[in-house]
Short mmCIF file of C-alpha atoms in Angstrom, two decimals:
data_model
loop_
_atom_site.label_atom_id
_atom_site.label_comp_id
_atom_site.label_asym_id
_atom_site.label_seq_id
_atom_site.Cartn_x
_atom_site.Cartn_y
_atom_site.Cartn_z
CA MET K 1 111.76 -130.71 -130.30
CA THR K 2 114.94 -128.75 -129.37
CA ALA K 3 117.12 -128.92 -126.26
CA GLU K 4 118.07 -125.94 -124.22
CA VAL K 5 121.76 -125.11 -124.09
CA THR K 6 123.30 -125.40 -120.66
CA GLY K 7 126.85 -124.23 -121.43
CA ALA K 8 128.90 -122.32 -123.94
CA ILE K 9 128.97 -123.43 -127.51
CA ASP K 10 132.20 -123.11 -129.73
CA TYR K 11 131.12 -121.28 -132.88
CA ASP K 12 134.52 -121.43 -134.46
CA GLY K 13 134.24 -122.99 -137.95
CA ARG K 14 130.42 -123.27 -137.92
CA SER K 15 128.25 -122.01 -140.89
CA PHE K 16 124.61 -120.92 -140.60
CA ARG K 17 121.69 -119.92 -142.88
CA SER K 18 118.09 -118.92 -142.42
CA ALA K 19 115.74 -121.58 -141.31
CA ALA K 20 112.93 -119.85 -143.31
CA ALA K 21 112.70 -120.80 -146.95
CA GLU K 22 110.82 -117.52 -147.87
CA THR K 23 114.01 -115.51 -147.18
CA ALA K 24 115.95 -117.11 -149.95
CA THR K 25 116.15 -114.69 -152.91
CA GLY K 26 118.52 -114.55 -155.84
CA THR K 27 121.27 -117.17 -155.24
CA GLY K 28 119.68 -118.26 -151.83
CA ALA K 29 119.66 -117.29 -148.26
CA PRO K 30 122.80 -115.61 -146.76
CA VAL K 31 125.33 -117.91 -145.35
CA GLY K 32 127.29 -116.86 -142.32
CA ARG K 33 130.66 -118.32 -141.55
CA TYR K 34 131.48 -117.92 -137.71
CA HIS K 35 134.66 -117.66 -135.85
CA GLN K 36 135.40 -117.60 -132.18
CA GLU K 37 138.35 -116.70 -129.81
CA ARG K 38 137.54 -117.01 -126.04
CA ASP K 39 134.30 -115.09 -125.76
CA THR K 40 134.68 -112.99 -128.90
CA VAL K 41 132.42 -114.14 -131.76
CA TRP K 42 132.50 -112.87 -135.31
CA ALA K 43 131.12 -113.89 -138.77
CA GLU K 44 131.15 -112.83 -142.47
CA PHE K 45 128.07 -113.46 -144.48
CA SER K 46 126.75 -113.08 -147.98
CA GLY K 47 124.23 -114.63 -150.32
CA GLY K 48 120.73 -113.63 -151.62
CA ALA K 49 119.97 -109.94 -151.13
CA VAL K 50 123.17 -109.60 -149.02
CA VAL K 51 126.23 -108.47 -150.92
CA ARG K 52 128.51 -108.54 -147.86
CA GLY K 53 127.86 -108.46 -144.12
CA TYR K 54 129.75 -108.77 -140.91
CA LEU K 55 128.89 -109.37 -137.23
CA VAL K 56 130.94 -109.14 -134.09
CA GLY K 57 130.16 -109.48 -130.40
CA ARG K 58 130.51 -111.65 -127.33
CA GLN K 59 129.21 -114.83 -125.97
CA VAL K 60 127.68 -114.14 -122.59
CA GLY K 61 127.68 -116.36 -119.49
CA ASP K 62 124.37 -118.14 -120.30
CA GLY K 63 125.47 -119.05 -123.90
CA ARG K 64 123.67 -116.26 -125.69
CA LEU K 65 125.49 -114.04 -128.35
CA ASP K 66 125.27 -110.29 -128.01
CA LEU K 67 126.16 -108.96 -131.40
CA VAL K 68 126.14 -105.92 -133.72
CA TYR K 69 125.99 -106.32 -137.42
CA CYS K 70 126.44 -104.25 -140.71
CA GLN K 71 125.64 -105.25 -144.23
CA VAL K 72 125.45 -104.04 -147.76
CA LEU K 73 122.46 -105.10 -149.67
CA ALA K 74 121.98 -105.87 -153.43
CA ASP K 75 119.77 -102.69 -153.68
CA GLU K 76 122.80 -100.58 -152.44
CA LYS K 77 121.30 -99.89 -148.90
CA ILE K 78 123.64 -100.22 -146.02
CA VAL K 79 121.98 -101.63 -142.84
CA SER K 80 123.24 -101.95 -139.41
CA GLY K 81 121.80 -103.12 -136.03
CA ARG K 82 122.21 -105.30 -133.15
CA CYS K 83 121.12 -108.89 -132.26
CA VAL K 84 120.82 -111.22 -129.29
CA SER K 85 121.09 -114.81 -130.50
CA THR K 86 119.91 -117.57 -128.20
CA PRO K 87 121.13 -121.08 -129.01
CA GLU K 88 119.15 -124.29 -128.99
CA ILE K 89 120.42 -127.77 -130.04
CA LEU K 90 118.40 -129.58 -132.66
CA PRO K 91 117.65 -133.29 -132.38
CA ASP K 92 120.34 -134.01 -135.02
CA GLY K 93 122.95 -132.10 -132.85
CA ARG K 94 123.13 -128.91 -135.01
CA VAL K 95 122.75 -125.54 -133.38
CA ARG K 96 119.73 -123.28 -134.07
CA LEU K 97 119.91 -119.62 -133.13
CA ARG K 98 116.82 -117.51 -132.35
CA GLU K 99 117.90 -113.97 -133.28
CA ASP K 100 116.08 -111.09 -131.56
CA TRP K 101 117.25 -108.21 -133.79
CA GLU K 102 116.91 -104.44 -134.07
CA ARG K 103 117.73 -102.58 -137.25
CA PHE K 104 118.91 -98.87 -136.88
CA GLY K 105 118.52 -95.95 -139.23
CA PRO K 106 115.78 -94.64 -141.49
CA GLU K 107 114.13 -97.99 -141.93
CA ALA K 108 114.46 -99.04 -138.25
CA SER K 109 112.66 -102.14 -137.35
CA ARG K 110 112.67 -105.11 -134.86
CA GLY K 111 111.97 -108.77 -135.31
CA VAL K 112 112.89 -112.31 -134.65
CA SER K 113 114.59 -114.64 -137.10
CA TYR K 114 115.95 -118.18 -136.88
CA ILE K 115 119.11 -119.47 -138.43
CA GLU K 116 120.36 -123.03 -138.43
CA GLU K 117 123.82 -124.60 -138.62
CA ILE K 118 124.49 -126.09 -141.94
CA ALA K 119 125.32 -129.83 -141.71
CA GLU K 120 128.84 -130.73 -142.60
CA HIS K 121 127.63 -132.84 -145.59
CA GLU K 122 125.51 -129.94 -147.00
CA PRO K 123 126.87 -127.49 -149.42
CA SER K 124 127.10 -123.93 -147.82
CA THR K 125 126.39 -121.94 -150.95
#
């Protein structure tokens, strides 16, 4: 069971990774380290098939994140797109984000993914 978010979340210093075990390849699922200044949110991420990735955007009034991303993959592809992330609070207090994403370019696609905050006592890599 999750709780709806009624206000803004401060993402600064939080780390997230995929909630789906099947996305872990190579050294594991990508880990994103988030930063926030006022309503601007950005992150760096890497791991698994992602050599390096970045996202940047804004936290809107209802707590959602409106983001764009770009990443370089291990197969040398460069991928970009946009994502709207909707937060939920898990029973243990961590944040879970539902990511409604759209990939641009020759391999354009859309989908939904979930990422969860890494607990402070868990290793991030």
